[in-house]
mmCIF file of C-alpha atoms in Angstrom:
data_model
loop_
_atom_site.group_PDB
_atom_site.id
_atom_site.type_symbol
_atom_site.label_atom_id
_atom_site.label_comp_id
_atom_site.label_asym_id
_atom_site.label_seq_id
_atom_site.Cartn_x
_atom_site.Cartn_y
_atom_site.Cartn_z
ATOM 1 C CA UNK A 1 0.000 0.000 0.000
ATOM 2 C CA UNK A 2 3.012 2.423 0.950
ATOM 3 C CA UNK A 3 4.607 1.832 -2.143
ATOM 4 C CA UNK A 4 1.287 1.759 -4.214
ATOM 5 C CA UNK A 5 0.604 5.672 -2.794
ATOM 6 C CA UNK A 6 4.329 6.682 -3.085
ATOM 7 C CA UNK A 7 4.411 5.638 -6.798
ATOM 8 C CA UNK A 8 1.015 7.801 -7.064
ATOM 9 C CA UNK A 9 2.619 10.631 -5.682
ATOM 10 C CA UNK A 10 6.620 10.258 -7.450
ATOM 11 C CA UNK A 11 5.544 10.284 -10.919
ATOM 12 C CA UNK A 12 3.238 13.284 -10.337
ATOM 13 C CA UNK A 13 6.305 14.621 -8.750
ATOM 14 C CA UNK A 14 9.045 13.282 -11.046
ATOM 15 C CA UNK A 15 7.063 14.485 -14.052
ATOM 16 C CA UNK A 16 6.520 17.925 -12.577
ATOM 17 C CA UNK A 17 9.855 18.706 -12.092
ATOM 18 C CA UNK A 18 11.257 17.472 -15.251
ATOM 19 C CA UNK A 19 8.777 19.107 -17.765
ATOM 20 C CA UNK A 20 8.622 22.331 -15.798
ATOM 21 C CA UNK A 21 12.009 22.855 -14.140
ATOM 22 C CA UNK A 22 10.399 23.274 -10.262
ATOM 23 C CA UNK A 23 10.920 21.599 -7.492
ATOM 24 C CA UNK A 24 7.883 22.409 -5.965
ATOM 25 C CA UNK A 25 7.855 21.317 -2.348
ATOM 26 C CA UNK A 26 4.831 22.298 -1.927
ATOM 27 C CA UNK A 27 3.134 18.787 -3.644
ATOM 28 C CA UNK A 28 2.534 17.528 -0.515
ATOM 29 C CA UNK A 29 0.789 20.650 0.663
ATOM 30 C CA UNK A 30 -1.865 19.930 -2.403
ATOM 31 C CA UNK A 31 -1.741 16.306 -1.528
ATOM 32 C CA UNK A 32 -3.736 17.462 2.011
ATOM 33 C CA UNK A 33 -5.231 19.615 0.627
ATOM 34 C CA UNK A 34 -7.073 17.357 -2.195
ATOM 35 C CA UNK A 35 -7.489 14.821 0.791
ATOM 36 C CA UNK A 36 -9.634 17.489 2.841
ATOM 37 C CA UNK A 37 -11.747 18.512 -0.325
ATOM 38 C CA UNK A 38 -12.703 14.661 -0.643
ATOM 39 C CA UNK A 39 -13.430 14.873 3.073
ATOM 40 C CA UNK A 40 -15.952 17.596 2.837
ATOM 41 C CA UNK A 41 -17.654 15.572 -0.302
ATOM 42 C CA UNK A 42 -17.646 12.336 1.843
ATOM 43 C CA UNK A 43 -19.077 14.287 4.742
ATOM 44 C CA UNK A 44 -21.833 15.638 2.738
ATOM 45 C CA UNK A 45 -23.286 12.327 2.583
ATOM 46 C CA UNK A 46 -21.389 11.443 -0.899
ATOM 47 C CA UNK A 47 -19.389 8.264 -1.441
ATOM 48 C CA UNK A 48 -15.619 8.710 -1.024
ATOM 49 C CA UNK A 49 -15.171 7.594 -4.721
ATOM 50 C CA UNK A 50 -17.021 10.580 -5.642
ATOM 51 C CA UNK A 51 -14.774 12.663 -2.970
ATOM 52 C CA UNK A 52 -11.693 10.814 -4.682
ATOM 53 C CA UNK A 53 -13.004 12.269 -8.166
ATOM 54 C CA UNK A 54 -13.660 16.044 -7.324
ATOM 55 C CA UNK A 55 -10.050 16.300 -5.328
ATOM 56 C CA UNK A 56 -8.133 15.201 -8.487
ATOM 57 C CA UNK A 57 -10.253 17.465 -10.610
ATOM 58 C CA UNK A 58 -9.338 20.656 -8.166
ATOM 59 C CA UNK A 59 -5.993 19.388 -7.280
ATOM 60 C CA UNK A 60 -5.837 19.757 -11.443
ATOM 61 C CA UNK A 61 -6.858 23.125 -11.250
ATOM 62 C CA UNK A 62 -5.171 24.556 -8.428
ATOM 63 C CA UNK A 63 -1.634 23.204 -9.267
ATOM 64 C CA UNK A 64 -2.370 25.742 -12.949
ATOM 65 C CA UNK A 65 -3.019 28.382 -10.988
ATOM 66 C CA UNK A 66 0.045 27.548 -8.463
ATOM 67 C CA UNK A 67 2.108 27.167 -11.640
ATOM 68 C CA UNK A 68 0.574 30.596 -13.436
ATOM 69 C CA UNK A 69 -0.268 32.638 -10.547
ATOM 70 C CA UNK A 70 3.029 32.009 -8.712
ATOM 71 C CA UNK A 71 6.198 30.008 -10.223
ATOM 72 C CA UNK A 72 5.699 31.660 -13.887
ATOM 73 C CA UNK A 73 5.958 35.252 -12.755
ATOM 74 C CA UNK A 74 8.703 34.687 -10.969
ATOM 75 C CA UNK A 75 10.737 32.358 -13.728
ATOM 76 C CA UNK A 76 9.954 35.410 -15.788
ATOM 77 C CA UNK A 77 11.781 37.558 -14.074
ATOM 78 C CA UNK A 78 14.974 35.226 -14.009
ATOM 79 C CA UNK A 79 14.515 33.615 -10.249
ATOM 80 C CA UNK A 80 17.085 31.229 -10.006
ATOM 81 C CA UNK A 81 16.271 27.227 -9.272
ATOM 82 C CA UNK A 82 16.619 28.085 -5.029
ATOM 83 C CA UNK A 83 14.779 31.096 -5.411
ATOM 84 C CA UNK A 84 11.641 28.857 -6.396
ATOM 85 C CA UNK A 85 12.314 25.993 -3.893
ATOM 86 C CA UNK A 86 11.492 28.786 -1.081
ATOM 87 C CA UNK A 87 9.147 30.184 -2.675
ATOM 88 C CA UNK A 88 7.495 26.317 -2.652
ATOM 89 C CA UNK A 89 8.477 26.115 0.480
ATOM 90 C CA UNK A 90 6.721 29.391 1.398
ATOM 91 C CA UNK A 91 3.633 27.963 -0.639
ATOM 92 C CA UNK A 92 3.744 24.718 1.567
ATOM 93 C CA UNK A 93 3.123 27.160 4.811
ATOM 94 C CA UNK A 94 0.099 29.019 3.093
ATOM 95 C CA UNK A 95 -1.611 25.825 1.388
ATOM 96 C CA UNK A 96 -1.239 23.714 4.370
ATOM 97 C CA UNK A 97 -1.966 26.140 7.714
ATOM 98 C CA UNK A 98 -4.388 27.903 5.086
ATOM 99 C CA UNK A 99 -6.296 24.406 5.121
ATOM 100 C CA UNK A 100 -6.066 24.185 8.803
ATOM 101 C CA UNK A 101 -7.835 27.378 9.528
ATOM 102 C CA UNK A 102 -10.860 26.279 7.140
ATOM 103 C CA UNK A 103 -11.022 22.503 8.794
ATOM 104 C CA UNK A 104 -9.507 22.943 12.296
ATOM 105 C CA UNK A 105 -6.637 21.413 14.146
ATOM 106 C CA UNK A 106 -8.041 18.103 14.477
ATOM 107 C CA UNK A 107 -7.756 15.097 12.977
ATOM 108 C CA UNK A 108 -9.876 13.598 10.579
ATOM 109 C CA UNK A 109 -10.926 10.359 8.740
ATOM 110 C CA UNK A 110 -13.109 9.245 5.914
ATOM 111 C CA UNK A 111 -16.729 7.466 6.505
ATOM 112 C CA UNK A 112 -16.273 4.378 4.256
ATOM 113 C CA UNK A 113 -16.573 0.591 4.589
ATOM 114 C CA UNK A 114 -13.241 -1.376 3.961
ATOM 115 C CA UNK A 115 -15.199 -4.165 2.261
ATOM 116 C CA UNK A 116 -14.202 -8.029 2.367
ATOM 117 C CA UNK A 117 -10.604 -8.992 3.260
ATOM 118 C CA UNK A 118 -8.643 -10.860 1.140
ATOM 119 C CA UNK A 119 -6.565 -13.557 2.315
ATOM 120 C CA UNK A 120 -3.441 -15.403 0.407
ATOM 121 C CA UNK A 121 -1.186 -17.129 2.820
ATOM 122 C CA UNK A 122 0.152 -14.342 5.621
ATOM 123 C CA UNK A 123 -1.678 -11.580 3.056
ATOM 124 C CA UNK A 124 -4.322 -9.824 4.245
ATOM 125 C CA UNK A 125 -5.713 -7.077 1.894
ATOM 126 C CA UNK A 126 -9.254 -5.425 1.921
ATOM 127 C CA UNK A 127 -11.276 -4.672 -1.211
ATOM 128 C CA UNK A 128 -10.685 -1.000 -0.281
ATOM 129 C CA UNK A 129 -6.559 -1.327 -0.924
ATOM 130 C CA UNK A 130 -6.799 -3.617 -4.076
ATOM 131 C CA UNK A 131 -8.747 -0.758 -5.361
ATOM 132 C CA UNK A 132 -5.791 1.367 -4.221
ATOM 133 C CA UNK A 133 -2.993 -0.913 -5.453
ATOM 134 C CA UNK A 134 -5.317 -1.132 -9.015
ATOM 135 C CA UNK A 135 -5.068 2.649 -8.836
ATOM 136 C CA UNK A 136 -1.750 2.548 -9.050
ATOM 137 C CA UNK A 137 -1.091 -0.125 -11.323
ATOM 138 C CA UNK A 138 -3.148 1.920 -14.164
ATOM 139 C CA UNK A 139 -1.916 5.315 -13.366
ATOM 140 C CA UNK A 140 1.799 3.057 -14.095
ATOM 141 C CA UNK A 141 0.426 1.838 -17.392
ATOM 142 C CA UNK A 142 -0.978 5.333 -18.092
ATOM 143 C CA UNK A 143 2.207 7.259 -17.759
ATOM 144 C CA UNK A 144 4.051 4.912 -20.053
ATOM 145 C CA UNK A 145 1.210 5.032 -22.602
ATOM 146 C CA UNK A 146 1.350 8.877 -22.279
ATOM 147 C CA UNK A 147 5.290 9.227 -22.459
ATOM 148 C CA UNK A 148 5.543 6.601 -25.429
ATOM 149 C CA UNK A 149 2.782 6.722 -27.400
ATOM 150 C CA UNK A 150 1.326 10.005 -27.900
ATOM 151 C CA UNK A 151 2.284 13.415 -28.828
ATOM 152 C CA UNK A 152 1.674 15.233 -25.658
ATOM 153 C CA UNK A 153 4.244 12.463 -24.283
ATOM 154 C CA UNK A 154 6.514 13.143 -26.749
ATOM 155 C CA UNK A 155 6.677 16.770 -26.401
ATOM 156 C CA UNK A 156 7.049 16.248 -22.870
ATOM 157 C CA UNK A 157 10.075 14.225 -23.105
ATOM 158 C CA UNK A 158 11.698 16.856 -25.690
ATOM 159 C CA UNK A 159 10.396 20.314 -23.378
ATOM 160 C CA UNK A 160 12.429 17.777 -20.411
ATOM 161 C CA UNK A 161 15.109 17.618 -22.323
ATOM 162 C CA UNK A 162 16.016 20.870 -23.844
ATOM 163 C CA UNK A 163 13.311 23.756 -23.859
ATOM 164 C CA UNK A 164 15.047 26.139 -25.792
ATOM 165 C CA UNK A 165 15.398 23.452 -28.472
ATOM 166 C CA UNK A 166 11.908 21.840 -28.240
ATOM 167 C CA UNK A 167 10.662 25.393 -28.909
ATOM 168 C CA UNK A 168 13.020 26.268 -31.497
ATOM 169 C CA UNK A 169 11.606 22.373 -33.286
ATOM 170 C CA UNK A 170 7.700 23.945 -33.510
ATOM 171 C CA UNK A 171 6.544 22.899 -29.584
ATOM 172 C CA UNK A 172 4.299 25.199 -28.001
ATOM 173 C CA UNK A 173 6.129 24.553 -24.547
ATOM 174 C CA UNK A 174 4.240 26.964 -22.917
ATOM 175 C CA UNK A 175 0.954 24.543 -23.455
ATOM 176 C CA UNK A 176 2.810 21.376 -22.696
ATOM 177 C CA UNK A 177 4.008 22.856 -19.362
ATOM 178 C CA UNK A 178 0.196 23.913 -18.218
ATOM 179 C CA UNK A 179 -1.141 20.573 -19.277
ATOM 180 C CA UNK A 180 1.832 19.261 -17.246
ATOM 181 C CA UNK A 181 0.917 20.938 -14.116
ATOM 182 C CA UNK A 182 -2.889 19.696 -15.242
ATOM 183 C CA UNK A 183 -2.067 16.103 -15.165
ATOM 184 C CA UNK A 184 0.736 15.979 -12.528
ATOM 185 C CA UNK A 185 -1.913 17.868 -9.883
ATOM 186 C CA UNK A 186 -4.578 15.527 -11.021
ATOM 187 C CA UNK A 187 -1.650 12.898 -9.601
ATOM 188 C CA UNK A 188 -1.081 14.774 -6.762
ATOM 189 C CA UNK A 189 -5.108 14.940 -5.966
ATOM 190 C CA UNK A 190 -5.271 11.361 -6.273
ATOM 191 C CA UNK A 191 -2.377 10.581 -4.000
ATOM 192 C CA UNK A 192 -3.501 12.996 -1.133
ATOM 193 C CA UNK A 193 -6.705 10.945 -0.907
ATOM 194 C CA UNK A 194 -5.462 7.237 -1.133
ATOM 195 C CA UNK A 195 -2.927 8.762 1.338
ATOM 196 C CA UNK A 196 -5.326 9.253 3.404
ATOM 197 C CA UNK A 197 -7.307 6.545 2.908
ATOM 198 C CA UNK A 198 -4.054 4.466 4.179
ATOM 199 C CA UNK A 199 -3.559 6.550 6.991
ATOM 200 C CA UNK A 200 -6.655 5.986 8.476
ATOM 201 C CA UNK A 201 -6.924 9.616 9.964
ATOM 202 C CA UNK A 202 -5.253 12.751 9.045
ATOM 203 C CA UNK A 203 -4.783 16.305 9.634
ATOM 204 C CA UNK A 204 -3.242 19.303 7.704
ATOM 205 C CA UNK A 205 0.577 18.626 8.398
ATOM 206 C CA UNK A 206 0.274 14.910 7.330
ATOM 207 C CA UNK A 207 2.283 14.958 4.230
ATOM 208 C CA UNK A 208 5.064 16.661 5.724
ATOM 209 C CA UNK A 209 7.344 13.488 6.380
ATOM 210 C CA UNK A 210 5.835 11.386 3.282
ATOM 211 C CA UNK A 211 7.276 14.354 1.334
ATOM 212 C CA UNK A 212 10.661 13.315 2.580
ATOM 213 C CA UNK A 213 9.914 9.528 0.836
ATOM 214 C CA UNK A 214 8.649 11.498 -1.951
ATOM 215 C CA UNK A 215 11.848 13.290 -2.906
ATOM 216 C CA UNK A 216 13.966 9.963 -1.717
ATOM 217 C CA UNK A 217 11.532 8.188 -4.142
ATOM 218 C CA UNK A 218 12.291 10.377 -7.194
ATOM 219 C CA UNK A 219 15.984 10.953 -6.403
ATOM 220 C CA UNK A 220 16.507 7.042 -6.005
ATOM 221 C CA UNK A 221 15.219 6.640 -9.334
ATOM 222 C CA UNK A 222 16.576 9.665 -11.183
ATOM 223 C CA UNK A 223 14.569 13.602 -10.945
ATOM 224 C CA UNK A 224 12.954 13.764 -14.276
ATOM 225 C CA UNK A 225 12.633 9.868 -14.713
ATOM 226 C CA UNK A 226 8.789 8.539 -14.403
ATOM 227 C CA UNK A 227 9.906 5.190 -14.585
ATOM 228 C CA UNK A 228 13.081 5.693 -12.177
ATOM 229 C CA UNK A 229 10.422 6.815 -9.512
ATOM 230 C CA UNK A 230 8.252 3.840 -9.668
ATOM 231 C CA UNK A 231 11.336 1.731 -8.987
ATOM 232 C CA UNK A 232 12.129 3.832 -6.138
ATOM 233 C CA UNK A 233 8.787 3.969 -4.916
ATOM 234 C CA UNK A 234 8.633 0.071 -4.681
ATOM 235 C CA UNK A 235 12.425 0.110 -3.256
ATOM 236 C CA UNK A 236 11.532 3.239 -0.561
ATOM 237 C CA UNK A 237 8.134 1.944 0.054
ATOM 238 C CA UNK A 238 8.930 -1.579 1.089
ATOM 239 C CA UNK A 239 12.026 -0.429 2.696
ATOM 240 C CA UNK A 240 10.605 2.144 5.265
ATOM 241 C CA UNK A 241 7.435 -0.975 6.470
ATOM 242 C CA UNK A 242 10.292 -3.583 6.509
ATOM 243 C CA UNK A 243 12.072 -1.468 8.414
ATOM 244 C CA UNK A 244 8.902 -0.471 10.883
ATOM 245 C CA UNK A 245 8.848 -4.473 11.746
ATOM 246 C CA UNK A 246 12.360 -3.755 13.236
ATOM 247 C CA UNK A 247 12.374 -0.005 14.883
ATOM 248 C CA UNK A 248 9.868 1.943 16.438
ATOM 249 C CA UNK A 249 7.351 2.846 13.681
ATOM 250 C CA UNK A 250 7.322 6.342 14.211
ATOM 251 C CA UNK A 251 11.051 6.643 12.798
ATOM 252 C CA UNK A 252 10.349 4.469 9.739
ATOM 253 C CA UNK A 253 10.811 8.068 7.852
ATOM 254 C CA UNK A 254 14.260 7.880 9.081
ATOM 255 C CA UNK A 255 14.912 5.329 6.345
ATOM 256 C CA UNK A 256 13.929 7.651 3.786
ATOM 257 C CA UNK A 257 15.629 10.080 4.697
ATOM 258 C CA UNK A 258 19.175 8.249 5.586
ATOM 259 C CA UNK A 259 18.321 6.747 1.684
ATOM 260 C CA UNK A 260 17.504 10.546 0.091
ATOM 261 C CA UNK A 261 21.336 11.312 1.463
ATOM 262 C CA UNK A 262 22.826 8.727 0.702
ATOM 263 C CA UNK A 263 21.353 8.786 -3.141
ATOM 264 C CA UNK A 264 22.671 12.147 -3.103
ATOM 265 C CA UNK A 265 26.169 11.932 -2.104
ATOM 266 C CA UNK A 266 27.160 8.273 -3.879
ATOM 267 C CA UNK A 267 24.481 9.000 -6.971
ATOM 268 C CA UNK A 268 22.772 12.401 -7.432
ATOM 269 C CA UNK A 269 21.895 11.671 -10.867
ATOM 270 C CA UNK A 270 19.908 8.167 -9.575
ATOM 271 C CA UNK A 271 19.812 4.496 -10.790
ATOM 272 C CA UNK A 272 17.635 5.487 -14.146
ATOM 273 C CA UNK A 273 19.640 8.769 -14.749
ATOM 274 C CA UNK A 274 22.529 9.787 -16.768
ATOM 275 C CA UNK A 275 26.269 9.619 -14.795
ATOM 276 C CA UNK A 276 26.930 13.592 -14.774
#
């Protein structure tokens, strides 16, 4: 399930910051944030599918207007790549104590039944995370349908790789980042509410830490790589609940982070990415 939700939220992440050329550390800010809009749906009386549904379409939205409203004017103006990562950080601070005025310091949980359990040896699995896991699967096979197979993919790849270039060649770059920041906050929506759907409960500072697995995620497998963060999804996911069997599960986070430096100072480029 950990590694099912991280793989959710890398690739949104990954992509992002290889299309668009921000680190925006303030993804796990919209994750809450499209968990608490699928809260208020659910607690209307609507199923949490239908919660699940309107969070990725605002999560969507709102990362285009994050991207427009905020990172664009200031790329204009020739911010420089640190410049951006506090103003993301800054971002993370308004999003997420922004969403605790509206819905209070308390934490929070979704009504919704867990269904059957599934059982295969020492297994256990409800219907409600093979859903989840299913999720993830198809938003896998999506992203490698997208990046190899049709044009939007293709100009995605070439804005990645040189900008300049890609516009020079005929790309309207300017479109391909927006629809970017469309489908990687429609990522980012989905991941906030099977994130907290996993959790069990959550409040407005939960994504904090599982930003840290985030970031050790995409680094692992290479910034830029969609593929190189669902391998270090899998590899950070598993690793941090292993490690929970072992040490007190309140510092399984640790393992992220001790893996984010170490990727950094043996590999910064990660497993899928070019040596520099």
């Amino acid at each position: 399930m950990t590694a099912s939700v991280l793989a959710v939220a890398a690739v949104g992440f990954t992509l992002q910051f290889g299309v668009t050329d921000v680190l925006n550390l303030a993804y796990g800010a919209v994750m809450i944030a499209g968990a608490y809009i699928a809260y208020v749906i659910n607690q209307a009386g609507l199923n949490i599918w239908v919660g699940l549904v309107v969070a990725v379409v605002a999560c969507s939205a709102g990362s285009v207007l994050l991207n427009s409203g905020i990172y664009t004017p200031f790329q204009r103006r020739g911010a420089t790549p640190i410049t951006l990562v506090i103003v993301s950080l800054g971002m993370t601070l308004i999003i997420e104590f922004g969403t605790q005025a509206i819905a209070g310091g308390t934490s929070v949980s979704y009504t919704m039944a867990q269904g059957p359990s599934v059982r295969a040896g020492g297994l256990v699995l409800t219907a409600v995370q093979l859903v989840v896991i299913g999720l993830s699967v198809l938003v896998m096979i999506g992203t490698h349908v997208l990046l190899r197979y049709t044009r939007l993919g293709k100009a995605m790849r070439a804005t990645a790789a040189n900008k300049t270039l890609a516009r020079n060649c005929g790309i309207r770059t300017s479109r391909v980042i927006n629809l970017t920041w469309a489908i990687t906050g429609a990522l980012c929506g989905l991941a906030g509410v099977i994130f907290a759907m996993d959790a069990g409960s959550f409040d407005a500072t939960s994504t904090d830490l599982f930003l840290i697995l985030i970031l050790a995620a995409t680094f692992l497998g290479g910034p830029g790589q969609a593929y190189g963060a669902m391998l270090g999804a899998v590899v950070i996911g598993l690793a941090t609940e292993i490690s929970a069997a072992y040490i007190t599960p309140s510092y399984k986070y640790v393992v992220g982070f001790v893996a984010l430096l170490l990727i950094l100072g043996v590999r910064p480029t990660g497993l899928l990415g070019a040596r520099a």
